[in-house]
Amino acid sequence: MKIAVLTSGILPVPAVQGGAVETLVDHYLAYNGRHRLHDITVFSVYHPAVETHEALRSDANHYLFIDTRSLFAKVRKRLHGLTHRDTYYHYSIDYFFRQAQSIIAKSDFDCIILENRPGYALQLREVTRAKLVYHLHNDFLNDTTRDGQALYQAATKIITVSDYINGRVRTCNQDDRKCVTVYNGIDLTPFSVTPSVARETLGYDEEDFILVFSGRLIPEKGILELIEALSQLKDEPRIKLLVMGSLFYDTKGSEDPFMLELKTKAKEMGDRVRFTGYVRHDAIADYLRLADVAVIPSTWEEPFGLTVAEGMAAGLPIITTPRGGIPEMVTAENAIVVPTTGDFARGLAEAIRTLYLDKERRVRMGEVSKQLSRKYTKEIYAKNFLDAVAGI
């Protein structure tokens, strides 16, 4: 089958700048390259680092890069924004899409995969008869979505990253026959090699009990409540928190009110809270395996918890919340699920103390986590995803 992939229009594929969606696209492209299942053309924004990437040597996957970075492109984007006020997403993303659309209109693709951008389906319908497949990583299609019913009707298949997102799409049609859930996958290889980071490197010793948080430092991720929970455990000074996230100490972050609040609260904890700043994706496993427990305290409806999968792959017990797709990933044997209602921080503190005082339980939970993580390999994900596309 001749397939086009329309990426999100923000970060490049290959994922030279990271990005969860972009990395997941890389996974199924790599699988397609090995098995030569389809002829796939990827439409991506340009970045200089893609030019030497090994993925471009594939004869099954092809890449068309659209310039959104140069001065000329930035001027054109701005003009596009001024002349197209009613864009579905941001004018910069719309500019990327319009460039891709003009190429698609002259092509003969059998199928077009829209990566997290269902809003462009109606415009595509005007220029192509290709079947449209939505790959939804977020809650972007439901009964309150702009043009939701028309977008739902335009799709041939809708692939969602969790049953939670699947259920949200089904609010458009309770008798849905288009939706299928394909869980995301991660690369387990870094979790099976010798770690290159030791506890001593970060100032920890063997007696320390390390909690690890990985994610964006925004309110919806529950990081402030986690630090508050730690402050309620003053009688257990060996309990420490390692925070892996966005650049905590950058100027922009320091000016943000939430970041200021987070920084002030963390300072009260002294060396019990450490921030790594940005960690390369291929180094995340090293930091996770320093820890005793992974805490994913999301307070929003998490579509799929990649950080949950990574924590499980590291063989860690999980403390998390019943939000979005997270409950689909964990069980009572490997996770303590804390409600976000009521005194959430106290609930987190109690869960932390429970695991701190019960090493045997932690060991059992970690073993189950490791087993469960094998359901979320990038190979299983890629195969299931491409099988779903082939079934249209």
C-alpha positions as YAML, in Angstrom:
chain: A
units: angstrom
residues:
- id: 1
  name: MET
  ca: [0.00, 0.00, 0.00]
- id: 2
  name: LYS
  ca: [1.19, 3.52, -0.80]
- id: 3
  name: ILE
  ca: [0.89, 5.53, 2.40]
- id: 4
  name: ALA
  ca: [1.48, 9.17, 3.34]
- id: 5
  name: VAL
  ca: [2.16, 10.15, 6.93]
- id: 6
  name: LEU
  ca: [1.33, 13.71, 7.92]
- id: 7
  name: THR
  ca: [3.30, 14.41, 11.09]
- id: 8
  name: SER
  ca: [2.21, 16.98, 13.66]
- id: 9
  name: GLY
  ca: [3.99, 19.91, 12.01]
- id: 10
  name: ILE
  ca: [5.92, 20.90, 15.12]
- id: 11
  name: LEU
  ca: [8.95, 18.62, 15.52]
- id: 12
  name: PRO
  ca: [10.82, 16.72, 12.80]
- id: 13
  name: VAL
  ca: [10.71, 13.04, 11.89]
- id: 14
  name: PRO
  ca: [13.20, 11.39, 12.25]
- id: 15
  name: ALA
  ca: [12.88, 12.53, 15.87]
- id: 16
  name: VAL
  ca: [16.18, 14.41, 16.04]
- id: 17
  name: GLN
  ca: [14.64, 16.87, 18.51]
- id: 18
  name: GLY
  ca: [12.76, 14.27, 20.53]
- id: 19
  name: GLY
  ca: [8.99, 14.35, 20.93]
- id: 20
  name: ALA
  ca: [6.77, 11.47, 22.04]
- id: 21
  name: VAL
  ca: [4.64, 11.42, 18.89]
- id: 22
  name: GLU
  ca: [7.66, 11.76, 16.63]
- id: 23
  name: THR
  ca: [9.49, 8.92, 18.40]
- id: 24
  name: LEU
  ca: [6.44, 6.68, 18.01]
- id: 25
  name: VAL
  ca: [6.35, 7.45, 14.29]
- id: 26
  name: ASP
  ca: [10.03, 6.51, 14.12]
- id: 27
  name: HIS
  ca: [9.21, 3.16, 15.71]
- id: 28
  name: TYR
  ca: [6.67, 2.09, 13.09]
- id: 29
  name: LEU
  ca: [8.77, 3.48, 10.25]
- id: 30
  name: ALA
  ca: [11.75, 1.43, 11.43]
- id: 31
  name: TYR
  ca: [9.55, -1.68, 11.57]
- id: 32
  name: ASN
  ca: [8.25, -0.96, 8.08]
- id: 33
  name: GLY
  ca: [11.79, -0.48, 6.84]
- id: 34
  name: ARG
  ca: [12.86, -3.87, 8.20]
- id: 35
  name: HIS
  ca: [9.82, -5.78, 6.92]
- id: 36
  name: ARG
  ca: [9.15, -3.75, 3.75]
- id: 37
  name: LEU
  ca: [5.37, -3.83, 4.25]
- id: 38
  name: HIS
  ca: [4.37, -0.55, 2.61]
- id: 39
  name: ASP
  ca: [5.72, 2.30, 0.55]
- id: 40
  name: ILE
  ca: [5.54, 5.16, 3.05]
- id: 41
  name: THR
  ca: [6.17, 8.85, 2.42]
- id: 42
  name: VAL
  ca: [6.59, 11.01, 5.52]
- id: 43
  name: PHE
  ca: [5.80, 14.72, 5.46]
- id: 44
  name: SER
  ca: [7.82, 16.45, 8.17]
- id: 45
  name: VAL
  ca: [9.12, 19.87, 9.13]
- id: 46
  name: TYR
  ca: [12.78, 20.34, 8.27]
- id: 47
  name: HIS
  ca: [15.69, 20.36, 10.70]
- id: 48
  name: PRO
  ca: [19.39, 20.34, 9.66]
- id: 49
  name: ALA
  ca: [20.10, 17.26, 11.78]
- id: 50
  name: VAL
  ca: [17.83, 15.07, 9.65]
- id: 51
  name: GLU
  ca: [20.17, 15.29, 6.67]
- id: 52
  name: THR
  ca: [22.65, 12.76, 8.03]
- id: 53
  name: HIS
  ca: [20.15, 10.53, 9.82]
- id: 54
  name: GLU
  ca: [20.40, 6.85, 8.92]
- id: 55
  name: ALA
  ca: [16.61, 6.59, 8.49]
- id: 56
  name: LEU
  ca: [16.89, 8.50, 5.23]
- id: 57
  name: ARG
  ca: [18.75, 5.55, 3.70]
- id: 58
  name: SER
  ca: [15.60, 3.40, 3.80]
- id: 59
  name: ASP
  ca: [14.18, 2.29, 0.45]
- id: 60
  name: ALA
  ca: [10.75, 1.58, 1.98]
- id: 61
  name: ASN
  ca: [10.30, 4.91, 3.78]
- id: 62
  name: HIS
  ca: [10.72, 8.27, 2.05]
- id: 63
  name: TYR
  ca: [10.91, 11.70, 3.63]
- id: 64
  name: LEU
  ca: [9.66, 15.02, 2.28]
- id: 65
  name: PHE
  ca: [10.80, 17.95, 4.43]
- id: 66
  name: ILE
  ca: [8.99, 21.26, 4.50]
- id: 67
  name: ASP
  ca: [10.96, 24.35, 5.43]
- id: 68
  name: THR
  ca: [9.44, 26.19, 8.38]
- id: 69
  name: ARG
  ca: [12.74, 27.45, 9.87]
- id: 70
  name: SER
  ca: [14.38, 29.79, 7.36]
- id: 71
  name: LEU
  ca: [13.76, 33.54, 7.35]
- id: 72
  name: PHE
  ca: [11.89, 33.16, 4.06]
- id: 73
  name: ALA
  ca: [9.66, 30.46, 5.55]
- id: 74
  name: LYS
  ca: [9.01, 32.47, 8.70]
- id: 75
  name: VAL
  ca: [7.88, 35.46, 6.63]
- id: 76
  name: ARG
  ca: [5.60, 33.22, 4.56]
- id: 77
  name: LYS
  ca: [4.18, 31.65, 7.72]
- id: 78
  name: ARG
  ca: [3.42, 35.07, 9.16]
- id: 79
  name: LEU
  ca: [1.73, 36.17, 5.97]
- id: 80
  name: HIS
  ca: [-0.24, 32.93, 5.97]
- id: 81
  name: GLY
  ca: [-1.38, 33.66, 9.52]
- id: 82
  name: LEU
  ca: [-2.52, 37.15, 8.53]
- id: 83
  name: THR
  ca: [-4.49, 35.91, 5.52]
- id: 84
  name: HIS
  ca: [-5.90, 32.72, 7.12]
- id: 85
  name: ARG
  ca: [-7.46, 33.79, 10.40]
- id: 86
  name: ASP
  ca: [-9.63, 30.73, 10.85]
- id: 87
  name: THR
  ca: [-6.93, 28.05, 11.01]
- id: 88
  name: TYR
  ca: [-7.88, 24.82, 12.77]
- id: 89
  name: TYR
  ca: [-4.73, 24.73, 14.86]
- id: 90
  name: HIS
  ca: [-1.89, 27.28, 15.01]
- id: 91
  name: TYR
  ca: [-1.12, 29.22, 11.84]
- id: 92
  name: SER
  ca: [2.41, 27.75, 11.77]
- id: 93
  name: ILE
  ca: [1.03, 24.19, 11.78]
- id: 94
  name: ASP
  ca: [-1.53, 25.23, 9.17]
- id: 95
  name: TYR
  ca: [1.27, 26.54, 6.94]
- id: 96
  name: PHE
  ca: [3.06, 23.19, 7.16]
- id: 97
  name: PHE
  ca: [-0.16, 21.35, 6.34]
- id: 98
  name: ARG
  ca: [-0.96, 23.52, 3.32]
- id: 99
  name: GLN
  ca: [2.48, 22.83, 1.84]
- id: 100
  name: ALA
  ca: [1.99, 19.08, 2.34]
- id: 101
  name: GLN
  ca: [-1.56, 19.23, 1.00]
- id: 102
  name: SER
  ca: [-0.40, 20.76, -2.28]
- id: 103
  name: ILE
  ca: [1.92, 17.80, -2.84]
- id: 104
  name: ILE
  ca: [-0.71, 15.25, -1.80]
- id: 105
  name: ALA
  ca: [-3.17, 16.74, -4.29]
- id: 106
  name: LYS
  ca: [-0.80, 15.75, -7.11]
- id: 107
  name: SER
  ca: [-0.10, 12.25, -5.74]
- id: 108
  name: ASP
  ca: [-1.93, 8.94, -5.69]
- id: 109
  name: PHE
  ca: [-1.69, 7.69, -2.12]
- id: 110
  name: ASP
  ca: [-3.92, 4.82, -1.03]
- id: 111
  name: CYS
  ca: [-3.96, 5.96, 2.58]
- id: 112
  name: ILE
  ca: [-3.02, 9.06, 4.58]
- id: 113
  name: ILE
  ca: [-2.17, 8.79, 8.27]
- id: 114
  name: LEU
  ca: [-2.89, 11.97, 10.23]
- id: 115
  name: GLU
  ca: [-0.70, 12.00, 13.31]
- id: 116
  name: ASN
  ca: [-2.79, 13.72, 16.00]
- id: 117
  name: ARG
  ca: [-4.25, 16.19, 13.50]
- id: 118
  name: PRO
  ca: [-7.83, 15.05, 12.67]
- id: 119
  name: GLY
  ca: [-8.81, 18.68, 12.10]
- id: 120
  name: TYR
  ca: [-7.30, 18.69, 8.61]
- id: 121
  name: ALA
  ca: [-9.30, 15.76, 7.29]
- id: 122
  name: LEU
  ca: [-12.02, 17.85, 5.66]
- id: 123
  name: GLN
  ca: [-9.51, 19.88, 3.68]
- id: 124
  name: LEU
  ca: [-7.75, 16.71, 2.56]
- id: 125
  name: ARG
  ca: [-11.06, 15.28, 1.41]
- id: 126
  name: GLU
  ca: [-11.20, 18.13, -1.11]
- id: 127
  name: VAL
  ca: [-7.97, 17.09, -2.85]
- id: 128
  name: THR
  ca: [-7.64, 13.31, -2.45]
- id: 129
  name: ARG
  ca: [-9.69, 10.15, -2.45]
- id: 130
  name: ALA
  ca: [-7.16, 8.34, -0.27]
- id: 131
  name: LYS
  ca: [-8.47, 6.63, 2.85]
- id: 132
  name: LEU
  ca: [-7.85, 8.67, 6.00]
- id: 133
  name: VAL
  ca: [-6.51, 7.11, 9.18]
- id: 134
  name: TYR
  ca: [-6.33, 9.20, 12.36]
- id: 135
  name: HIS
  ca: [-3.68, 8.28, 14.90]
- id: 136
  name: LEU
  ca: [-4.91, 9.99, 18.06]
- id: 137
  name: HIS
  ca: [-2.44, 10.54, 20.88]
- id: 138
  name: ASN
  ca: [-4.71, 13.03, 22.65]
- id: 139
  name: ASP
  ca: [-8.39, 13.75, 23.21]
- id: 140
  name: PHE
  ca: [-8.77, 15.59, 19.90]
- id: 141
  name: LEU
  ca: [-11.99, 14.04, 18.60]
- id: 142
  name: ASN
  ca: [-15.16, 13.82, 20.69]
- id: 143
  name: ASP
  ca: [-18.71, 15.12, 20.69]
- id: 144
  name: THR
  ca: [-17.57, 18.63, 21.63]
- id: 145
  name: THR
  ca: [-14.82, 18.90, 18.99]
- id: 146
  name: ARG
  ca: [-15.18, 21.56, 16.31]
- id: 147
  name: ASP
  ca: [-16.63, 19.82, 13.20]
- id: 148
  name: GLY
  ca: [-16.49, 16.63, 15.24]
- id: 149
  name: GLN
  ca: [-19.22, 14.72, 13.42]
- id: 150
  name: ALA
  ca: [-17.89, 15.62, 9.98]
- id: 151
  name: LEU
  ca: [-14.35, 14.69, 11.01]
- id: 152
  name: TYR
  ca: [-15.56, 11.39, 12.40]
- id: 153
  name: GLN
  ca: [-17.40, 10.60, 9.17]
- id: 154
  name: ALA
  ca: [-14.34, 11.49, 7.05]
- id: 155
  name: ALA
  ca: [-12.15, 8.85, 8.71]
- id: 156
  name: THR
  ca: [-11.83, 5.31, 7.42]
- id: 157
  name: LYS
  ca: [-10.14, 4.16, 10.63]
- id: 158
  name: ILE
  ca: [-9.27, 5.82, 13.94]
- id: 159
  name: ILE
  ca: [-6.35, 4.39, 15.91]
- id: 160
  name: THR
  ca: [-6.21, 5.52, 19.53]
- id: 161
  name: VAL
  ca: [-3.41, 5.10, 22.06]
- id: 162
  name: SER
  ca: [-5.71, 3.89, 24.86]
- id: 163
  name: ASP
  ca: [-9.24, 2.72, 25.51]
- id: 164
  name: TYR
  ca: [-9.77, 6.01, 27.29]
- id: 165
  name: ILE
  ca: [-9.17, 7.99, 24.08]
- id: 166
  name: ASN
  ca: [-11.15, 5.34, 22.19]
- id: 167
  name: GLY
  ca: [-14.10, 6.00, 24.48]
- id: 168
  name: ARG
  ca: [-13.85, 9.73, 23.91]
- id: 169
  name: VAL
  ca: [-14.06, 9.23, 20.13]
- id: 170
  name: ARG
  ca: [-17.09, 6.97, 20.61]
- id: 171
  name: THR
  ca: [-19.01, 9.94, 22.02]
- id: 172
  name: CYS
  ca: [-19.34, 10.89, 18.34]
- id: 173
  name: ASN
  ca: [-21.00, 7.55, 17.59]
- id: 174
  name: GLN
  ca: [-21.91, 4.99, 20.23]
- id: 175
  name: ASP
  ca: [-22.18, 2.34, 17.48]
- id: 176
  name: ASP
  ca: [-18.66, 3.05, 16.27]
- id: 177
  name: ARG
  ca: [-16.92, 0.50, 14.03]
- id: 178
  name: LYS
  ca: [-13.91, 2.61, 13.11]
- id: 179
  name: CYS
  ca: [-11.95, 2.84, 16.35]
- id: 180
  name: VAL
  ca: [-9.23, 0.47, 17.46]
- id: 181
  name: THR
  ca: [-6.83, 0.83, 20.37]
- id: 182
  name: VAL
  ca: [-3.13, 0.30, 19.74]
- id: 183
  name: TYR
  ca: [-1.05, 0.89, 22.84]
- id: 184
  name: ASN
  ca: [2.18, 2.83, 22.49]
- id: 185
  name: GLY
  ca: [5.54, 1.13, 22.82]
- id: 186
  name: ILE
  ca: [8.99, 1.97, 24.11]
- id: 187
  name: ASP
  ca: [12.49, 0.76, 23.37]
- id: 188
  name: LEU
  ca: [13.37, -1.71, 26.13]
- id: 189
  name: THR
  ca: [17.03, -2.04, 25.06]
- id: 190
  name: PRO
  ca: [18.37, 0.77, 27.33]
- id: 191
  name: PHE
  ca: [16.79, -0.97, 30.33]
- id: 192
  name: SER
  ca: [18.80, -4.16, 29.78]
- id: 193
  name: VAL
  ca: [22.33, -2.73, 29.58]
- id: 194
  name: THR
  ca: [24.66, -1.67, 32.37]
- id: 195
  name: PRO
  ca: [23.70, 1.82, 33.66]
- id: 196
  name: SER
  ca: [26.21, 4.59, 32.99]
- id: 197
  name: VAL
  ca: [24.99, 6.77, 35.88]
- id: 198
  name: ALA
  ca: [25.63, 5.84, 39.52]
- id: 199
  name: ARG
  ca: [23.82, 7.10, 42.62]
- id: 200
  name: GLU
  ca: [27.01, 8.72, 43.84]
- id: 201
  name: THR
  ca: [27.10, 10.85, 40.69]
- id: 202
  name: LEU
  ca: [23.99, 12.67, 41.88]
- id: 203
  name: GLY
  ca: [25.00, 12.78, 45.53]
- id: 204
  name: TYR
  ca: [22.92, 9.83, 46.75]
- id: 205
  name: ASP
  ca: [24.08, 6.89, 48.82]
- id: 206
  name: GLU
  ca: [22.72, 3.37, 49.17]
- id: 207
  name: GLU
  ca: [20.62, 4.20, 52.24]
- id: 208
  name: ASP
  ca: [18.64, 6.85, 50.37]
- id: 209
  name: PHE
  ca: [15.13, 5.96, 49.21]
- id: 210
  name: ILE
  ca: [14.75, 7.63, 45.82]
- id: 211
  name: LEU
  ca: [11.46, 8.58, 44.23]
- id: 212
  name: VAL
  ca: [11.67, 9.50, 40.56]
- id: 213
  name: PHE
  ca: [9.36, 11.80, 38.61]
- id: 214
  name: SER
  ca: [9.69, 12.07, 34.83]
- id: 215
  name: GLY
  ca: [7.64, 14.48, 32.76]
- id: 216
  name: ARG
  ca: [6.94, 18.08, 31.88]
- id: 217
  name: LEU
  ca: [7.00, 20.46, 34.81]
- id: 218
  name: ILE
  ca: [3.45, 21.70, 34.44]
- id: 219
  name: PRO
  ca: [0.56, 21.70, 36.94]
- id: 220
  name: GLU
  ca: [-1.31, 18.86, 35.21]
- id: 221
  name: LYS
  ca: [1.53, 16.43, 35.91]
- id: 222
  name: GLY
  ca: [1.06, 16.71, 39.69]
- id: 223
  name: ILE
  ca: [4.67, 17.61, 40.46]
- id: 224
  name: LEU
  ca: [3.72, 20.32, 42.97]
- id: 225
  name: GLU
  ca: [1.51, 17.91, 44.91]
- id: 226
  name: LEU
  ca: [4.35, 15.37, 44.89]
- id: 227
  name: ILE
  ca: [6.75, 17.87, 46.43]
- id: 228
  name: GLU
  ca: [4.06, 18.74, 48.99]
- id: 229
  name: ALA
  ca: [3.75, 15.03, 49.78]
- id: 230
  name: LEU
  ca: [7.49, 14.86, 50.39]
- id: 231
  name: SER
  ca: [7.24, 17.82, 52.76]
- id: 232
  name: GLN
  ca: [4.74, 15.81, 54.81]
- id: 233
  name: LEU
  ca: [7.38, 13.13, 55.32]
- id: 234
  name: LYS
  ca: [9.81, 15.23, 57.33]
- id: 235
  name: ASP
  ca: [10.31, 12.36, 59.76]
- id: 236
  name: GLU
  ca: [11.81, 10.27, 56.95]
- id: 237
  name: PRO
  ca: [14.79, 12.33, 55.72]
- id: 238
  name: ARG
  ca: [16.14, 9.41, 53.68]
- id: 239
  name: ILE
  ca: [13.24, 9.75, 51.25]
- id: 240
  name: LYS
  ca: [14.51, 11.83, 48.31]
- id: 241
  name: LEU
  ca: [12.92, 13.00, 45.04]
- id: 242
  name: LEU
  ca: [14.68, 13.04, 41.67]
- id: 243
  name: VAL
  ca: [12.85, 15.16, 39.09]
- id: 244
  name: MET
  ca: [13.50, 14.58, 35.40]
- id: 245
  name: GLY
  ca: [11.76, 17.11, 33.24]
- id: 246
  name: SER
  ca: [12.01, 20.23, 31.12]
- id: 247
  name: LEU
  ca: [14.69, 22.85, 31.74]
- id: 248
  name: PHE
  ca: [13.77, 23.92, 35.26]
- id: 249
  name: TYR
  ca: [16.40, 26.61, 35.56]
- id: 250
  name: ASP
  ca: [15.96, 28.34, 32.21]
- id: 251
  name: THR
  ca: [15.02, 32.03, 32.17]
- id: 252
  name: LYS
  ca: [11.58, 31.48, 30.66]
- id: 253
  name: GLY
  ca: [10.73, 28.85, 33.25]
- id: 254
  name: SER
  ca: [11.88, 31.07, 36.11]
- id: 255
  name: GLU
  ca: [9.45, 33.78, 35.03]
- id: 256
  name: ASP
  ca: [6.50, 31.41, 34.95]
- id: 257
  name: PRO
  ca: [4.35, 31.69, 38.11]
- id: 258
  name: PHE
  ca: [3.97, 27.92, 38.45]
- id: 259
  name: MET
  ca: [7.69, 27.37, 38.03]
- id: 260
  name: LEU
  ca: [8.41, 29.99, 40.66]
- id: 261
  name: GLU
  ca: [6.01, 28.27, 43.05]
- id: 262
  name: LEU
  ca: [7.58, 24.91, 42.30]
- id: 263
  name: LYS
  ca: [11.10, 26.25, 42.78]
- id: 264
  name: THR
  ca: [10.19, 27.89, 46.09]
- id: 265
  name: LYS
  ca: [8.55, 24.72, 47.42]
- id: 266
  name: ALA
  ca: [11.47, 22.56, 46.32]
- id: 267
  name: LYS
  ca: [13.95, 24.91, 48.01]
- id: 268
  name: GLU
  ca: [12.24, 24.26, 51.33]
- id: 269
  name: MET
  ca: [13.18, 20.57, 50.93]
- id: 270
  name: GLY
  ca: [16.88, 21.32, 50.54]
- id: 271
  name: ASP
  ca: [18.82, 18.44, 48.99]
- id: 272
  name: ARG
  ca: [15.82, 16.12, 49.27]
- id: 273
  name: VAL
  ca: [14.66, 17.38, 45.85]
- id: 274
  name: ARG
  ca: [17.06, 17.31, 42.91]
- id: 275
  name: PHE
  ca: [16.31, 18.46, 39.36]
- id: 276
  name: THR
  ca: [18.21, 16.93, 36.47]
- id: 277
  name: GLY
  ca: [16.92, 19.37, 33.87]
- id: 278
  name: TYR
  ca: [16.69, 17.99, 30.36]
- id: 279
  name: VAL
  ca: [17.70, 14.34, 30.01]
- id: 280
  name: ARG
  ca: [18.26, 12.81, 26.58]
- id: 281
  name: HIS
  ca: [15.73, 10.14, 25.76]
- id: 282
  name: ASP
  ca: [18.41, 7.46, 25.46]
- id: 283
  name: ALA
  ca: [19.64, 8.28, 28.99]
- id: 284
  name: ILE
  ca: [16.28, 8.15, 30.78]
- id: 285
  name: ALA
  ca: [16.68, 4.47, 31.64]
- id: 286
  name: ASP
  ca: [19.93, 5.16, 33.50]
- id: 287
  name: TYR
  ca: [18.26, 7.68, 35.80]
- id: 288
  name: LEU
  ca: [15.15, 5.58, 36.36]
- id: 289
  name: ARG
  ca: [17.22, 2.63, 37.50]
- id: 290
  name: LEU
  ca: [18.78, 4.74, 40.25]
- id: 291
  name: ALA
  ca: [15.38, 4.96, 41.91]
- id: 292
  name: ASP
  ca: [13.32, 2.79, 44.24]
- id: 293
  name: VAL
  ca: [9.86, 3.96, 43.12]
- id: 294
  name: ALA
  ca: [8.48, 5.79, 40.08]
- id: 295
  name: VAL
  ca: [5.77, 8.36, 40.83]
- id: 296
  name: ILE
  ca: [3.46, 9.49, 38.02]
- id: 297
  name: PRO
  ca: [0.98, 11.78, 39.84]
- id: 298
  name: SER
  ca: [-0.94, 13.10, 36.81]
- id: 299
  name: THR
  ca: [-4.02, 15.14, 37.66]
- id: 300
  name: TRP
  ca: [-5.28, 15.38, 34.08]
- id: 301
  name: GLU
  ca: [-6.71, 12.65, 31.85]
- id: 302
  name: GLU
  ca: [-3.42, 11.16, 30.67]
- id: 303
  name: PRO
  ca: [-4.02, 9.65, 27.18]
- id: 304
  name: PHE
  ca: [-1.30, 7.03, 27.62]
- id: 305
  name: GLY
  ca: [1.43, 7.03, 30.25]
- id: 306
  name: LEU
  ca: [4.74, 6.58, 28.44]
- id: 307
  name: THR
  ca: [6.43, 7.45, 31.73]
- id: 308
  name: VAL
  ca: [4.44, 4.66, 33.37]
- id: 309
  name: ALA
  ca: [5.74, 2.20, 30.78]
- id: 310
  name: GLU
  ca: [9.29, 3.44, 31.28]
- id: 311
  name: GLY
  ca: [9.03, 3.14, 35.06]
- id: 312
  name: MET
  ca: [7.78, -0.42, 34.70]
- id: 313
  name: ALA
  ca: [10.58, -1.26, 32.25]
- id: 314
  name: ALA
  ca: [13.05, -0.11, 34.91]
- id: 315
  name: GLY
  ca: [11.51, -2.66, 37.26]
- id: 316
  name: LEU
  ca: [10.07, -0.07, 39.63]
- id: 317
  name: PRO
  ca: [6.93, -0.10, 41.77]
- id: 318
  name: ILE
  ca: [4.55, 2.59, 40.53]
- id: 319
  name: ILE
  ca: [2.62, 5.25, 42.43]
- id: 320
  name: THR
  ca: [0.14, 6.89, 40.11]
- id: 321
  name: THR
  ca: [-3.44, 8.12, 39.66]
- id: 322
  name: PRO
  ca: [-6.64, 6.78, 38.04]
- id: 323
  name: ARG
  ca: [-6.63, 9.38, 35.28]
- id: 324
  name: GLY
  ca: [-7.18, 8.76, 31.58]
- id: 325
  name: GLY
  ca: [-5.47, 5.67, 30.19]
- id: 326
  name: ILE
  ca: [-3.21, 5.03, 33.17]
- id: 327
  name: PRO
  ca: [-5.49, 2.42, 34.84]
- id: 328
  name: GLU
  ca: [-5.28, 0.34, 31.66]
- id: 329
  name: MET
  ca: [-1.53, -0.08, 32.13]
- id: 330
  name: VAL
  ca: [-1.11, -0.98, 35.79]
- id: 331
  name: THR
  ca: [-2.50, -3.56, 38.21]
- id: 332
  name: ALA
  ca: [-2.84, -3.80, 41.98]
- id: 333
  name: GLU
  ca: [0.23, -6.05, 41.92]
- id: 334
  name: ASN
  ca: [2.62, -3.39, 40.63]
- id: 335
  name: ALA
  ca: [1.04, -0.04, 41.48]
- id: 336
  name: ILE
  ca: [-0.60, 2.00, 44.20]
- id: 337
  name: VAL
  ca: [-3.26, 4.17, 42.57]
- id: 338
  name: VAL
  ca: [-3.99, 7.36, 44.50]
- id: 339
  name: PRO
  ca: [-7.23, 9.30, 43.87]
- id: 340
  name: THR
  ca: [-6.69, 12.92, 42.91]
- id: 341
  name: THR
  ca: [-9.80, 13.98, 44.85]
- id: 342
  name: GLY
  ca: [-9.67, 15.06, 48.49]
- id: 343
  name: ASP
  ca: [-6.24, 15.60, 50.02]
- id: 344
  name: PHE
  ca: [-4.21, 14.34, 47.09]
- id: 345
  name: ALA
  ca: [-0.81, 15.23, 48.54]
- id: 346
  name: ARG
  ca: [-1.58, 13.32, 51.74]
- id: 347
  name: GLY
  ca: [-2.64, 10.31, 49.69]
- id: 348
  name: LEU
  ca: [0.67, 10.42, 47.84]
- id: 349
  name: ALA
  ca: [2.57, 10.73, 51.13]
- id: 350
  name: GLU
  ca: [0.80, 7.68, 52.56]
- id: 351
  name: ALA
  ca: [1.55, 5.63, 49.45]
- id: 352
  name: ILE
  ca: [5.21, 6.66, 49.58]
- id: 353
  name: ARG
  ca: [5.52, 5.79, 53.25]
- id: 354
  name: THR
  ca: [3.85, 2.40, 52.66]
- id: 355
  name: LEU
  ca: [6.43, 1.40, 50.07]
- id: 356
  name: TYR
  ca: [9.32, 2.92, 52.00]
- id: 357
  name: LEU
  ca: [8.55, 0.69, 54.96]
- id: 358
  name: ASP
  ca: [7.98, -2.51, 52.97]
- id: 359
  name: LYS
  ca: [10.98, -3.58, 50.92]
- id: 360
  name: GLU
  ca: [9.58, -7.04, 50.19]
- id: 361
  name: ARG
  ca: [6.48, -5.53, 48.66]
- id: 362
  name: ARG
  ca: [8.61, -3.19, 46.56]
- id: 363
  name: VAL
  ca: [10.59, -6.12, 45.21]
- id: 364
  name: ARG
  ca: [7.43, -8.03, 44.30]
- id: 365
  name: MET
  ca: [5.87, -5.00, 42.66]
- id: 366
  name: GLY
  ca: [9.04, -4.28, 40.69]
- id: 367
  name: GLU
  ca: [9.10, -7.80, 39.31]
- id: 368
  name: VAL
  ca: [5.49, -7.49, 38.15]
- id: 369
  name: SER
  ca: [6.28, -4.10, 36.58]
- id: 370
  name: LYS
  ca: [9.10, -5.66, 34.59]
- id: 371
  name: GLN
  ca: [6.79, -8.39, 33.32]
- id: 372
  name: LEU
  ca: [4.03, -5.93, 32.39]
- id: 373
  name: SER
  ca: [6.44, -3.70, 30.52]
- id: 374
  name: ARG
  ca: [6.94, -6.44, 27.93]
- id: 375
  name: LYS
  ca: [3.44, -5.66, 26.65]
- id: 376
  name: TYR
  ca: [4.67, -2.22, 25.60]
- id: 377
  name: THR
  ca: [7.67, -2.87, 23.38]
- id: 378
  name: LYS
  ca: [8.19, -0.76, 20.30]
- id: 379
  name: GLU
  ca: [8.08, -3.92, 18.17]
- id: 380
  name: ILE
  ca: [4.64, -4.97, 19.44]
- id: 381
  name: TYR
  ca: [3.37, -1.42, 19.04]
- id: 382
  name: ALA
  ca: [4.71, -1.05, 15.48]
- id: 383
  name: LYS
  ca: [3.34, -4.41, 14.34]
- id: 384
  name: ASN
  ca: [-0.11, -3.76, 15.83]
- id: 385
  name: PHE
  ca: [-0.21, -0.25, 14.39]
- id: 386
  name: LEU
  ca: [0.73, -1.30, 10.86]
- id: 387
  name: ASP
  ca: [-1.66, -4.27, 11.07]
- id: 388
  name: ALA
  ca: [-4.46, -1.85, 11.93]
- id: 389
  name: VAL
  ca: [-3.56, 0.38, 8.97]
- id: 390
  name: ALA
  ca: [-3.39, -2.60, 6.61]
- id: 391
  name: GLY
  ca: [-6.88, -3.64, 7.69]
- id: 392
  name: ILE
  ca: [-8.63, -0.58, 6.25]
...
